[in-house]
Structures are given as structure tokens and as C-alpha cells.
PDB file of C-alpha atoms in Angstrom:
ATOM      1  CA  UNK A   1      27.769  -1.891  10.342  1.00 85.00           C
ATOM      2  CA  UNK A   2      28.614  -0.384  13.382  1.00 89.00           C
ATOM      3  CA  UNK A   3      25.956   0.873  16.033  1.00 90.00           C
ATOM      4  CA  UNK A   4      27.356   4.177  15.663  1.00 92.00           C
ATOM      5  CA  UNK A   5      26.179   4.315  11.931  1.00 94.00           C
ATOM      6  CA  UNK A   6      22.961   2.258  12.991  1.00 96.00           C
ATOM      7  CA  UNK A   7      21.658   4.595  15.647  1.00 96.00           C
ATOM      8  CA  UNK A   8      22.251   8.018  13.728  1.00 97.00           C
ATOM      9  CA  UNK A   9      20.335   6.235  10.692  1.00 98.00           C
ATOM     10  CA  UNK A  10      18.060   5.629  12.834  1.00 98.00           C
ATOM     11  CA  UNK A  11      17.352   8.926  13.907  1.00 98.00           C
ATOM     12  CA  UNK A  12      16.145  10.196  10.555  1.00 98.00           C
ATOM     13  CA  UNK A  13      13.679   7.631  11.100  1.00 98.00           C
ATOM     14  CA  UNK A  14      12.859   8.815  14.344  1.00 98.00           C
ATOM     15  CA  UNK A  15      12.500  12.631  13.025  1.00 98.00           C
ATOM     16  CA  UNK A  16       9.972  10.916  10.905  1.00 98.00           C
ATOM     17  CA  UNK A  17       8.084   9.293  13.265  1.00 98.00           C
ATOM     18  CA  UNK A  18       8.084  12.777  15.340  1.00 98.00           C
ATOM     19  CA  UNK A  19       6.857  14.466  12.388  1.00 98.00           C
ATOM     20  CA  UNK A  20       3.956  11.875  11.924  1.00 98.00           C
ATOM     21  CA  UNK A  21       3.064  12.169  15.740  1.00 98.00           C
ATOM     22  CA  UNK A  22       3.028  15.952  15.761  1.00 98.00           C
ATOM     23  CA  UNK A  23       0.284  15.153  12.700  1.00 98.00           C
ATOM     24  CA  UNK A  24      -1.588  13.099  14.893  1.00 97.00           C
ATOM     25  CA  UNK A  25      -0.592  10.458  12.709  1.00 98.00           C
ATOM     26  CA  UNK A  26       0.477   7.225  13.894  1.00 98.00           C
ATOM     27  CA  UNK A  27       4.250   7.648  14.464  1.00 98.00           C
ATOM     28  CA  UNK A  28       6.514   5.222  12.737  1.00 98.00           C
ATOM     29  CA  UNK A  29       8.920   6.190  10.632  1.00 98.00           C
ATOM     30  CA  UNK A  30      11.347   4.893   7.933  1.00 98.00           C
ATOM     31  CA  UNK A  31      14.297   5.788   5.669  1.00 98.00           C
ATOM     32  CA  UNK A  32      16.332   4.429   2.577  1.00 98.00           C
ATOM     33  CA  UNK A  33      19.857   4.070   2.408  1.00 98.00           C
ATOM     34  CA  UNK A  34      21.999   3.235  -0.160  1.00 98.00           C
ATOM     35  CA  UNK A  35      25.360   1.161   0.199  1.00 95.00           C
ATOM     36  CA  UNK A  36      27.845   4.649  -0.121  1.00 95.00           C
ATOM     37  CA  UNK A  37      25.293   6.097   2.879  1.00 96.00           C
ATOM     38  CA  UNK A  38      23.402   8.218   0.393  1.00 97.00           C
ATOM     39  CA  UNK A  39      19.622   9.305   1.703  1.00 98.00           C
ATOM     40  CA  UNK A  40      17.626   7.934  -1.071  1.00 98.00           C
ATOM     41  CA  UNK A  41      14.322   8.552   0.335  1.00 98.00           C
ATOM     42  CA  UNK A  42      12.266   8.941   3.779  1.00 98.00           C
ATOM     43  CA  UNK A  43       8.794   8.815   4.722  1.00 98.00           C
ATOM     44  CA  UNK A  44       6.515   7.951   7.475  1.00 98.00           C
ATOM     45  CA  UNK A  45       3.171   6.413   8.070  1.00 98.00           C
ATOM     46  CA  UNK A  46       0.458   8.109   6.380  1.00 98.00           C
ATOM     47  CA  UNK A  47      -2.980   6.781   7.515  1.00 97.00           C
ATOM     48  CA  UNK A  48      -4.311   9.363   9.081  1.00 98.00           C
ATOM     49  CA  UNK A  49      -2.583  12.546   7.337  1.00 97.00           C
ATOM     50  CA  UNK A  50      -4.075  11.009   3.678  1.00 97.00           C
ATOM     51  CA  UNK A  51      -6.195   8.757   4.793  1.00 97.00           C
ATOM     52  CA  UNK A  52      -4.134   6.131   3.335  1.00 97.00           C
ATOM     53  CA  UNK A  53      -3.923   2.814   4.443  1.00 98.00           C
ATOM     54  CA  UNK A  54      -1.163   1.999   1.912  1.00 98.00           C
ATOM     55  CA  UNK A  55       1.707   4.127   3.222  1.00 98.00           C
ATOM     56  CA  UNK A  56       3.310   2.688   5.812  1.00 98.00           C
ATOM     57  CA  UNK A  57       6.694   3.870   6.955  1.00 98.00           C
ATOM     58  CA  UNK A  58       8.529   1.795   4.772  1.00 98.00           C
ATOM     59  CA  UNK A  59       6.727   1.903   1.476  1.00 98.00           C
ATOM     60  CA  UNK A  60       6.451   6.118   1.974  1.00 98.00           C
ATOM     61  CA  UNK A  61      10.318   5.780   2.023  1.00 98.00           C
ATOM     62  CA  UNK A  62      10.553   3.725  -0.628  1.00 98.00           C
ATOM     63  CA  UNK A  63       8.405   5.478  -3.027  1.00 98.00           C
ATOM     64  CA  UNK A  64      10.490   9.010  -1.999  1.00 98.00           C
ATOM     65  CA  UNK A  65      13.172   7.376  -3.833  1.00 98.00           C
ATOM     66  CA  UNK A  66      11.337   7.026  -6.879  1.00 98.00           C
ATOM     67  CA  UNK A  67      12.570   4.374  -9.203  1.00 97.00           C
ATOM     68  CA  UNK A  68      15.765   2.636  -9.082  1.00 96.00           C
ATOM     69  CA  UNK A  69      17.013  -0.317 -10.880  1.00 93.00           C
ATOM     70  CA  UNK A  70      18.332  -2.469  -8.114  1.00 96.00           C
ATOM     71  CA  UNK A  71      18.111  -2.273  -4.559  1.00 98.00           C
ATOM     72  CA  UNK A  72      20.961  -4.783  -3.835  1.00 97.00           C
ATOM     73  CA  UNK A  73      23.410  -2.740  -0.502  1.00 98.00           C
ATOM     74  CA  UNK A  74      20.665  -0.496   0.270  1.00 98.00           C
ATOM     75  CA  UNK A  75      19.209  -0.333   4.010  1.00 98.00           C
ATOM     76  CA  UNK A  76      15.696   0.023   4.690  1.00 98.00           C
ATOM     77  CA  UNK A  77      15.987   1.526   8.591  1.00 98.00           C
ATOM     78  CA  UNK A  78      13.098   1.682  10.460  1.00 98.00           C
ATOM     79  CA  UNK A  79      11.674   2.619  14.020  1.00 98.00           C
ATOM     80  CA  UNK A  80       9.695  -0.631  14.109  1.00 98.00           C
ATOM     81  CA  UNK A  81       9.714  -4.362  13.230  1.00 98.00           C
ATOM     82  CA  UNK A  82       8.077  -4.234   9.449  1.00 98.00           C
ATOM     83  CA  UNK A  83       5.064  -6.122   9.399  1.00 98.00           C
ATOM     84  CA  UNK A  84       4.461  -8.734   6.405  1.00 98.00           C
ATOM     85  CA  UNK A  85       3.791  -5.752   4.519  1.00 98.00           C
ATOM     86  CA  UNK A  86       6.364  -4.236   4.706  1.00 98.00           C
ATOM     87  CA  UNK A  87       8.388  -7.162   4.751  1.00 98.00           C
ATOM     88  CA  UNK A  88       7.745  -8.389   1.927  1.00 98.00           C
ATOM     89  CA  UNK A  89       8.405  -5.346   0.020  1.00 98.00           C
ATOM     90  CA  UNK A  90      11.988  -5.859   1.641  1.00 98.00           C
ATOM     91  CA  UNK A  91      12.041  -9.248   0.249  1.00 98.00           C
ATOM     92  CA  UNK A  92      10.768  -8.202  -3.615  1.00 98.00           C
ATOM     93  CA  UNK A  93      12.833  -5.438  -4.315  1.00 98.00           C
ATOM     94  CA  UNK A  94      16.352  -7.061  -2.771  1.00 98.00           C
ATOM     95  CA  UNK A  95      16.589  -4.888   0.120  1.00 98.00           C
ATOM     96  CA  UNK A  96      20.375  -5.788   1.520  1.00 98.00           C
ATOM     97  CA  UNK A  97      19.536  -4.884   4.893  1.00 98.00           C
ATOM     98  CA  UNK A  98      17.149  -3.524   7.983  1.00 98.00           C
ATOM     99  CA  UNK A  99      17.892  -1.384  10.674  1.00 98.00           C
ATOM    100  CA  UNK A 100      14.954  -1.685  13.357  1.00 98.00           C
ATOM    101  CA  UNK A 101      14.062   0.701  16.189  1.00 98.00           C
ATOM    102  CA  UNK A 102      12.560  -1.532  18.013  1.00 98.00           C
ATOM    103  CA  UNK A 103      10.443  -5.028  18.094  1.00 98.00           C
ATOM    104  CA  UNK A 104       8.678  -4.416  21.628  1.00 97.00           C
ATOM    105  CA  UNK A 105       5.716  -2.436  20.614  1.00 96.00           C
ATOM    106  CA  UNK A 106       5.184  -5.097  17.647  1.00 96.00           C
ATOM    107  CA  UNK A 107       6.975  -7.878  16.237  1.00 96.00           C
ATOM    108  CA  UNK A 108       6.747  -7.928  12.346  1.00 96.00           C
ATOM    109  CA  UNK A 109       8.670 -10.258  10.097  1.00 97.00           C
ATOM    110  CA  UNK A 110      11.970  -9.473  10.680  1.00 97.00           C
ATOM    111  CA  UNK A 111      13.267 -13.034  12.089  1.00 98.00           C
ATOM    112  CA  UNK A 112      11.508 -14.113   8.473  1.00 98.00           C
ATOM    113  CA  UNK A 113      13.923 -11.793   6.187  1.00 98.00           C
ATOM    114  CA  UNK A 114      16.662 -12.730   8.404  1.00 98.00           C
ATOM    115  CA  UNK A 115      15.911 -16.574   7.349  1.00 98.00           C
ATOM    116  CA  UNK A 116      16.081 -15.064   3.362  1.00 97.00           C
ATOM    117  CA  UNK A 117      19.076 -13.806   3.876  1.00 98.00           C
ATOM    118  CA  UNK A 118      18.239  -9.741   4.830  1.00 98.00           C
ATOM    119  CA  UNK A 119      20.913  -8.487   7.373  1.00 98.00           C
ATOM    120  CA  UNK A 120      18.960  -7.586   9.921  1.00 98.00           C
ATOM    121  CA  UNK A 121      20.026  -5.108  12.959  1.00 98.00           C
ATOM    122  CA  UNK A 122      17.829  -4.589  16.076  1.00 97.00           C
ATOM    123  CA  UNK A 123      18.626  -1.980  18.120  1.00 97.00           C
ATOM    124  CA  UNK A 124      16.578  -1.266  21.255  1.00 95.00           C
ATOM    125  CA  UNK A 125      16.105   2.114  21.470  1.00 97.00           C
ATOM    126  CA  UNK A 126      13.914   3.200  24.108  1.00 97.00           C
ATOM    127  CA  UNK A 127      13.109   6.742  22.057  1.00 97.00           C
ATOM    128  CA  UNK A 128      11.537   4.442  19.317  1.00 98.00           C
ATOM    129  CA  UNK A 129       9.489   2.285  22.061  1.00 98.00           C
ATOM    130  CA  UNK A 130       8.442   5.625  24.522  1.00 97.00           C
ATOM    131  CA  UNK A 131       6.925   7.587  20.993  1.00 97.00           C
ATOM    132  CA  UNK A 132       4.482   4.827  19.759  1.00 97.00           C
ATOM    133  CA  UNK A 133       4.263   2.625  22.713  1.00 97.00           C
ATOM    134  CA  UNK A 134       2.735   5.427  24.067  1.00 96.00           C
ATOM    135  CA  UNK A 135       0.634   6.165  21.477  1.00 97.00           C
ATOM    136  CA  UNK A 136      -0.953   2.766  21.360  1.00 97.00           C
ATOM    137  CA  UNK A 137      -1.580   3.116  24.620  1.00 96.00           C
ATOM    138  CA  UNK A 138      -3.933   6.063  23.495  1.00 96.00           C
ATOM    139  CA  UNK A 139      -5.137   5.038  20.302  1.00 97.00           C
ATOM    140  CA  UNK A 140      -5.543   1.195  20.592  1.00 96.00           C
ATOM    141  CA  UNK A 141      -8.110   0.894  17.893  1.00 95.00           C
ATOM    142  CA  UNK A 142      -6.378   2.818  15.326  1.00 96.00           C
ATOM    143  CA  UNK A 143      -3.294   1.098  16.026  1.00 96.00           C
ATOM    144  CA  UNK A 144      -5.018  -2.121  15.503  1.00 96.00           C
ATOM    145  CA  UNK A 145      -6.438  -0.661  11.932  1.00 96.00           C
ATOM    146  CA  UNK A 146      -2.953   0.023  11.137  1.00 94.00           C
ATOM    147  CA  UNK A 147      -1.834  -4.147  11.358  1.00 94.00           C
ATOM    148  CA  UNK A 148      -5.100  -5.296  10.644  1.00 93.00           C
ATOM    149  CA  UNK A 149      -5.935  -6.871  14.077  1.00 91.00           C
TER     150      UNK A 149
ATOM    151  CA  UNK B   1     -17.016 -19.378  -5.141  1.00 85.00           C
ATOM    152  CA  UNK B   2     -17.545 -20.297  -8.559  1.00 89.00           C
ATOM    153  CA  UNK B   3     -15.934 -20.059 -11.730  1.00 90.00           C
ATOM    154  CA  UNK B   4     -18.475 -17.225 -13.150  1.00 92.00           C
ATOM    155  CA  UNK B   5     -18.142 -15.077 -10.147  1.00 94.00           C
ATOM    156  CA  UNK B   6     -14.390 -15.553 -10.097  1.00 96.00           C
ATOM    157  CA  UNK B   7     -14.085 -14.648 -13.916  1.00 96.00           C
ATOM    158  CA  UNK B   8     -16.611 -11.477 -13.870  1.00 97.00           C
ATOM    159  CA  UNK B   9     -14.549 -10.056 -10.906  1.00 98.00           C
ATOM    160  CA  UNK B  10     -11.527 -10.990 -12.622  1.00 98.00           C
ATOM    161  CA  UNK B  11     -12.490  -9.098 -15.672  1.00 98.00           C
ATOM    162  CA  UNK B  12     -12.865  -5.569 -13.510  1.00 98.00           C
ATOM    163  CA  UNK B  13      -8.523  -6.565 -12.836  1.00 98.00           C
ATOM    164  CA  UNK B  14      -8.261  -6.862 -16.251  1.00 98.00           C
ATOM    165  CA  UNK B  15      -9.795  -3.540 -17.321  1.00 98.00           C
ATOM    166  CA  UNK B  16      -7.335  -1.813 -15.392  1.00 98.00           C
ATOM    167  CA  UNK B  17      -4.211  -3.620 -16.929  1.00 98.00           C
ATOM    168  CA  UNK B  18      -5.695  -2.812 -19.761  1.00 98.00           C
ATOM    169  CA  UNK B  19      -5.472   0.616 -19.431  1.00 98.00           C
ATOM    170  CA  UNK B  20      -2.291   0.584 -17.373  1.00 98.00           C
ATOM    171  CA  UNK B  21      -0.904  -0.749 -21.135  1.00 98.00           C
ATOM    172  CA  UNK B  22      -2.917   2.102 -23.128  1.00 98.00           C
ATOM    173  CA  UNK B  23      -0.930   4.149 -20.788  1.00 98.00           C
ATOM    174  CA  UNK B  24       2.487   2.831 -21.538  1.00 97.00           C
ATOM    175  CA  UNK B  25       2.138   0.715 -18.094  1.00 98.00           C
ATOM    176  CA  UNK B  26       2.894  -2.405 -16.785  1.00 98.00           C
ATOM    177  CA  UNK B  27      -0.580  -4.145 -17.531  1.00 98.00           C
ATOM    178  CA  UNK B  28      -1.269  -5.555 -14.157  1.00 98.00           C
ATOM    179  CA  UNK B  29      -4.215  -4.546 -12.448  1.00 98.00           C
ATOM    180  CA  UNK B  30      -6.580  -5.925  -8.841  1.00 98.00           C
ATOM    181  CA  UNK B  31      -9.436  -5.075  -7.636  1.00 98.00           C
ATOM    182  CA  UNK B  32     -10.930  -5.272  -3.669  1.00 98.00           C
ATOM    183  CA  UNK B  33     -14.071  -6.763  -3.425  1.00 98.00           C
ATOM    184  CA  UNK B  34     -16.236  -7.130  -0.018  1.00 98.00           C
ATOM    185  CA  UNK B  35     -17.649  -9.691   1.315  1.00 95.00           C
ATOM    186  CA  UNK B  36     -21.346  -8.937  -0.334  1.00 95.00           C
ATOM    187  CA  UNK B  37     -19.776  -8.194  -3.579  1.00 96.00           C
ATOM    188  CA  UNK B  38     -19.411  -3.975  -3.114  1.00 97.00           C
ATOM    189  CA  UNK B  39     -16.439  -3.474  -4.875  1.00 98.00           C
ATOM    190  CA  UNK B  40     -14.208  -1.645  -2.810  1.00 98.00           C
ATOM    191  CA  UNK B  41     -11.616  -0.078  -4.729  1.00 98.00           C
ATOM    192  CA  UNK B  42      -9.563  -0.941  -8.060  1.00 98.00           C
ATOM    193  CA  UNK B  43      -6.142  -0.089  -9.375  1.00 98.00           C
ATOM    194  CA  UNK B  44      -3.319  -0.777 -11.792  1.00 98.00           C
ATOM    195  CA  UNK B  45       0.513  -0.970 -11.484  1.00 98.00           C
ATOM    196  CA  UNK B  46       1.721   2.667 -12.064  1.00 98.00           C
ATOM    197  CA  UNK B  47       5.624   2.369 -12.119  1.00 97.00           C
ATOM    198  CA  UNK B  48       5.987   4.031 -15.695  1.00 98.00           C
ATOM    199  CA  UNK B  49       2.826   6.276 -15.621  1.00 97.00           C
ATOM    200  CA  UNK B  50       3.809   8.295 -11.865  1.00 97.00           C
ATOM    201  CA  UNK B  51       7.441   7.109 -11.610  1.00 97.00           C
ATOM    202  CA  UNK B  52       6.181   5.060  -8.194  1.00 97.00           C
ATOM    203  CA  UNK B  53       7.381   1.948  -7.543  1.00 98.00           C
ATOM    204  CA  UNK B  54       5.223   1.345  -4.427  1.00 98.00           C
ATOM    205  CA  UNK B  55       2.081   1.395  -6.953  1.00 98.00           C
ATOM    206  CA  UNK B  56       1.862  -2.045  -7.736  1.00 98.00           C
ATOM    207  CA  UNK B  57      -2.098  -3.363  -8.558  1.00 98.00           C
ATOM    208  CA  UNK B  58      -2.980  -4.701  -5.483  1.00 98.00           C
ATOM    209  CA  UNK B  59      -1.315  -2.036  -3.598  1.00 98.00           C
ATOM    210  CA  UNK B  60      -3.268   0.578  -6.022  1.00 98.00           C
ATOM    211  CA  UNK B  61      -6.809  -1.261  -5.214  1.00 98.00           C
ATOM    212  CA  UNK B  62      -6.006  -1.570  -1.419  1.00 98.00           C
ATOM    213  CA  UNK B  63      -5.201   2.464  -1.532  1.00 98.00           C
ATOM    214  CA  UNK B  64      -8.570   2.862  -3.728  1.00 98.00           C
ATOM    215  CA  UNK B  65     -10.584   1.318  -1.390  1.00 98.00           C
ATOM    216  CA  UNK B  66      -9.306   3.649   1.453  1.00 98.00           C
ATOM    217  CA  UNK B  67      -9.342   3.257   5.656  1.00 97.00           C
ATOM    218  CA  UNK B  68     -11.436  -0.221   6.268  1.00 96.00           C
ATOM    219  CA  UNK B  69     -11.886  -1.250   9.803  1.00 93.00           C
ATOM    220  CA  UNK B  70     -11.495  -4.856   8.651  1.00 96.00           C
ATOM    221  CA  UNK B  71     -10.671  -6.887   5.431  1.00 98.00           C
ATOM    222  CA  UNK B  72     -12.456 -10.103   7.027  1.00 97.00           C
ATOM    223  CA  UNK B  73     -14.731 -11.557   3.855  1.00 98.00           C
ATOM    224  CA  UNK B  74     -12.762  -9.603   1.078  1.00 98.00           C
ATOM    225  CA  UNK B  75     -11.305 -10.992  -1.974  1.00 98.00           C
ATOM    226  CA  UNK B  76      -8.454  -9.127  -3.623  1.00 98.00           C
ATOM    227  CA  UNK B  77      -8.358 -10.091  -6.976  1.00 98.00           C
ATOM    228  CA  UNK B  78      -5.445  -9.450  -9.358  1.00 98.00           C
ATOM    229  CA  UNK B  79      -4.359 -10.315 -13.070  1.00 98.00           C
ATOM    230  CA  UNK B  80      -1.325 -11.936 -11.573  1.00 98.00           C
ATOM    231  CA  UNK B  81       0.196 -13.945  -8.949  1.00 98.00           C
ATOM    232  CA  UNK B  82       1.139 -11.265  -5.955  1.00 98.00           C
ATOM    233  CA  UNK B  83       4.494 -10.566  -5.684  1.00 98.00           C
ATOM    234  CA  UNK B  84       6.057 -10.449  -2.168  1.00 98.00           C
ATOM    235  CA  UNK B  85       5.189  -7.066  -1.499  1.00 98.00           C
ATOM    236  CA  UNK B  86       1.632  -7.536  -1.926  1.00 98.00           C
ATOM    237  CA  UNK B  87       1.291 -10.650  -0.746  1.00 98.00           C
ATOM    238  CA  UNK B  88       2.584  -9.216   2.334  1.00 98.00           C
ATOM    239  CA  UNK B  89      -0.417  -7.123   2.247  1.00 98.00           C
ATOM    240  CA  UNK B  90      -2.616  -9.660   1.790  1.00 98.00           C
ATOM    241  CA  UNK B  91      -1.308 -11.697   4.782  1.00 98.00           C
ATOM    242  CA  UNK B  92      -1.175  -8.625   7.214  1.00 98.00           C
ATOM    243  CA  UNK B  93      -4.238  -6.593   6.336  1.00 98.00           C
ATOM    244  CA  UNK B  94      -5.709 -10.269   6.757  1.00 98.00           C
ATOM    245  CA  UNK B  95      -7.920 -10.371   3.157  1.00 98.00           C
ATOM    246  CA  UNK B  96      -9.767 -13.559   3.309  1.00 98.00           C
ATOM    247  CA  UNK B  97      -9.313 -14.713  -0.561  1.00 98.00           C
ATOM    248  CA  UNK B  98      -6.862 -13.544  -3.357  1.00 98.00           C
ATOM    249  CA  UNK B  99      -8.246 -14.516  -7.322  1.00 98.00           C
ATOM    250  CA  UNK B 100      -5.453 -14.929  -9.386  1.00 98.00           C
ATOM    251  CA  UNK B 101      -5.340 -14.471 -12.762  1.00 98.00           C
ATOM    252  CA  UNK B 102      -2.544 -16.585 -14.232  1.00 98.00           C
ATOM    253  CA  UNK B 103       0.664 -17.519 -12.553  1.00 98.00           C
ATOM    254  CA  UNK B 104       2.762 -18.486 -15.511  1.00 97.00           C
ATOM    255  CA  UNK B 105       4.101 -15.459 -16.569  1.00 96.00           C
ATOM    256  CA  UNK B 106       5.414 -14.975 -12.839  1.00 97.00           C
ATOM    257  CA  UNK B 107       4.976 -16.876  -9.886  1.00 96.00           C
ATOM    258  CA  UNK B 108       5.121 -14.569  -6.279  1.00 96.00           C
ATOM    259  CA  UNK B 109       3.682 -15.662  -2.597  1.00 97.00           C
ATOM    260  CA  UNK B 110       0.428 -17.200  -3.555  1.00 97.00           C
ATOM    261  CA  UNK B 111       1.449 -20.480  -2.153  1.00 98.00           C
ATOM    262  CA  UNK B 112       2.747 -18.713   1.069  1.00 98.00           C
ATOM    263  CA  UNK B 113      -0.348 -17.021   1.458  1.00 98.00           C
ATOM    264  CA  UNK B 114      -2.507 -20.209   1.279  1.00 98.00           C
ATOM    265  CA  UNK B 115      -0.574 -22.036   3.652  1.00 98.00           C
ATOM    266  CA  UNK B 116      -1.410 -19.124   6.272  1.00 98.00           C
ATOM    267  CA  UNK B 117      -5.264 -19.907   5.731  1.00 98.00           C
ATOM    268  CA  UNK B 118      -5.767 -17.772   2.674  1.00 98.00           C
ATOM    269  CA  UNK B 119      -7.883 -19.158  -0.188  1.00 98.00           C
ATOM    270  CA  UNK B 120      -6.675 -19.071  -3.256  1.00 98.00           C
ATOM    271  CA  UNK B 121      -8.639 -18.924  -6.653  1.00 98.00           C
ATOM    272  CA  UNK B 122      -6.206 -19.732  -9.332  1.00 97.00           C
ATOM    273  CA  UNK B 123      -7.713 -19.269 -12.866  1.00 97.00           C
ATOM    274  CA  UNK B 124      -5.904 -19.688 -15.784  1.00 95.00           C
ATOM    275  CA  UNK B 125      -6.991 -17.093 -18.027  1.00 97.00           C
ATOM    276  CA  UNK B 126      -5.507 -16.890 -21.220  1.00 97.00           C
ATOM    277  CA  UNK B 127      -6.052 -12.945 -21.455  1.00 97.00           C
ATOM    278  CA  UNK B 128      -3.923 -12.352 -18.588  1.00 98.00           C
ATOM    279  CA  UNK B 129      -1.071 -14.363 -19.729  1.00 98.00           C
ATOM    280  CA  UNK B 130      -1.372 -12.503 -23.226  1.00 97.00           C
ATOM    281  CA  UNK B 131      -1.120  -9.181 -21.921  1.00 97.00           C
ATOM    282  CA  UNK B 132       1.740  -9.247 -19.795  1.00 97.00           C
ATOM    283  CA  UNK B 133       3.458 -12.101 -21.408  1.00 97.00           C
ATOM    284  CA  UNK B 134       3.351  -9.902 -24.330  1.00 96.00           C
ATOM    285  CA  UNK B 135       4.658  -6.697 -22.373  1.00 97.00           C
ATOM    286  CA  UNK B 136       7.534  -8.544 -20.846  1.00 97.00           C
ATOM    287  CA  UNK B 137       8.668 -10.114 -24.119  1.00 96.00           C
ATOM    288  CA  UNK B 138       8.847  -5.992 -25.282  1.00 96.00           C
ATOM    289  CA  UNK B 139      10.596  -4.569 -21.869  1.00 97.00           C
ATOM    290  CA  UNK B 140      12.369  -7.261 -19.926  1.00 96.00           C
ATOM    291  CA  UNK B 141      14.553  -4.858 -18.512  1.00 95.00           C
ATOM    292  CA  UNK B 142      11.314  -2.654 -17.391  1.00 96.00           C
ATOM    293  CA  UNK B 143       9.462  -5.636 -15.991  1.00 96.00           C
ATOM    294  CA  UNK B 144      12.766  -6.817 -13.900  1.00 96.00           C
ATOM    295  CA  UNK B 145      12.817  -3.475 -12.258  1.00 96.00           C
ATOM    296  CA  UNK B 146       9.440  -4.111 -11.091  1.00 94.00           C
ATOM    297  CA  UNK B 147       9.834  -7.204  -9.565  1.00 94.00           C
ATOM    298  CA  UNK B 148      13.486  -6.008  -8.259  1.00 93.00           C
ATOM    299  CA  UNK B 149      15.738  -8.755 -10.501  1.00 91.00           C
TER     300      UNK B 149
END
């Protein structure tokens, strides 16, 4: 794909994130993309907001598009490397590739999908790192709930 | 831990696939348990009954059991081998033990997760291998959308 394509994917992730930040949630967000480009679903992390520890970025976008019967060409983007979480839900459900914001703030287990054969694309987008580098910065024990450290 | 305590917290995982197949459900279900033996929170896979494929059982339990500081000393117990996805969970959230309740019918990351320091319980319960054994001979095509084949 080109980096075009990549980076304004990659901004309905962002808008996400935003979103979840102007919550006071922890601000990562994610989107689905199928192979013709189609939004299937988008999401961001949901902690705080539900109290859920469950929704991550990733796994709120991937329940917004509901059930499908195969996964194979779609794109999970996301502002930050997916932790094994999040990874691995990559892995199950056939996810083609991942667009990632940025692996600065936290390195997840990209390099791992990449070795399974996900297509993996790391941009570095300094929007992604500012929004929750910051807010780790701020809320270092929340963060730390968030990955389990 | 021994084989009782493995095989009465098992049988809490295997009330809840048990109603996730009154329901029309996958029958798969997990349950959190603490350190001290508080049981933390229990689910089932809920694909079919909310049309959410992020529900799996150990995902459902994990959501149940709502914001923990730490999973240090928990057991996540679950009718089945953990797929990806929630073995994912189980490696980043950083649960101490997962209790398995039969591997045959599918095998996921259990071997993963024990060669990053998890212990794993594997029983071989006949119960667990009937009910979903049984439900994938009925909906193959149901139970490869869960599992993303």
C-alpha cells in the first residue's frame, strides 16, 4: 500500500484516539478495513468510559464490524503497536494486514505477526506519539493497568 | 494445584458453555479466579447470542471480572484450549495459570503461553470434549467463523 493510503487510514484511527482522550479515556484508537477500502468498523479503547478492561482499540473495532466470515485482505490500522492481545486477535481471525501509528510509546507484537506472515506497516507519526505519549506521561499508573505492567 | 480444585473450578466454565448451548451458542465458557479462590468474573462465547465476535469465553470472564490492578495469582480457566486471541490476553494481562479443559477438539496457544512462564493445567475432561465436539459436528461452518478458518 502506499503511505498515502496508510496515513489517511490512519487518521480515522487517530479521530478515535481524540475522541477517547476528550473522554478522559486512554487514547488509542483503531479501525477495520476491508481489501476494496470499505470502513468495516472503528473503535477505541474503552477502559475508562465502560470500565472495561476488554476493549482495547483493536477488539472495539473489530466487534463494530459485527460478524464476518473471513477476515483474509482486511487491515486492522492502529495508532499503536498491538500488544499480545491484540495481536493475537490479528493472528486468529486472519487479519491480512496492520497499519501502526506508532511503536515508540510501546512496542507490542508486531515484529511477531510480521514473522506469521501479517503485512505489517509502521509509520511514525508524531500525532500518534504527542496524544498518548503525553498522556502516559500523566497517567502512568493507568497506563500500566492498561498492558498489565 | 490439584486435580479436585482444578475440576470444581472447571465445572463453573462448564456451566456457562452450558448455557451458551441452551442459548443456541457456541458452548465454550472460562471463568477468572483469584489468587485466594474469589471468583472474579465468568463468561461464555457469545458470537450467535449478541452477534459479537470479540465475546469469546475468556474474553467474556476477563470483561466480568472488570478493572483489576493486577492479574498476578489468577487462574483463568476455560472449557477449551485458548485460541490466539485469548491467549494473547492471557500473556499480556500477565494471568499466572490457565486450566484447560480439553484440547482435542481444538488446539490454540496453550503451549505458547507455557513457554512464557505460564502454568498450564491440562485436564482431559470428557464433558468438555462432548459438548463442543458435538456442536462442531452440527455447525462446522459456524465454529470456523469463530476461530477465523
Amino acid at each position: 500500500m502506499d503511505q498515502a493510503q496508510a496515513h489517511a487510514w490512519l487518521a480515522t484511527a487517530v479521530e478515535e484516539a481524540r475522541a477517547g482522550l476528550a473522554e478522559g479515556g486512554i487514547p488509542i484508537g483503531a479501525a477495520l478495513y476491508a481489501a476494496d477500502g470499505t470502513l468495516l468498523g472503528r473503535g477505541r479503547n474503552r477502559r475508562v468510559q465502560d470500565g472495561d478492561p476488554s476493549t482495547h482499540a483493536e477488539t472495539a473495532a473489530f466487534r463494530a464490524a459485527g460478524r464476518q466470515r473471513s477476515y483474509r485482505g482486511t487491515t486492522m490500522v492502529t495508532t499503536l503497536s498491538p500488544c499480545w492481545y491484540c495481536s493475537g486477535l490479528v493472528r486468529q481471525f486472519g487479519i491480512s494486514r496492520v497499519v501502526i501509528g506508532e511503536a515508540v510509546t510501546f512496542r507490542g507484537g508486531h515484529e511477531w505477526l510480521a514473522g506469521h506472515g501479517v503485512r505489517i506497516v509502521l509509520l511514525d507519526d508524531p500525532e500518534c506519539v504527542a496524544l498518548l505519549g503525553g498522556f502516559v506521561a500523566d497517567h502512568t499508573d493507568l497506563w500500566h493497568e492498561d498492558i498489565g505492567e
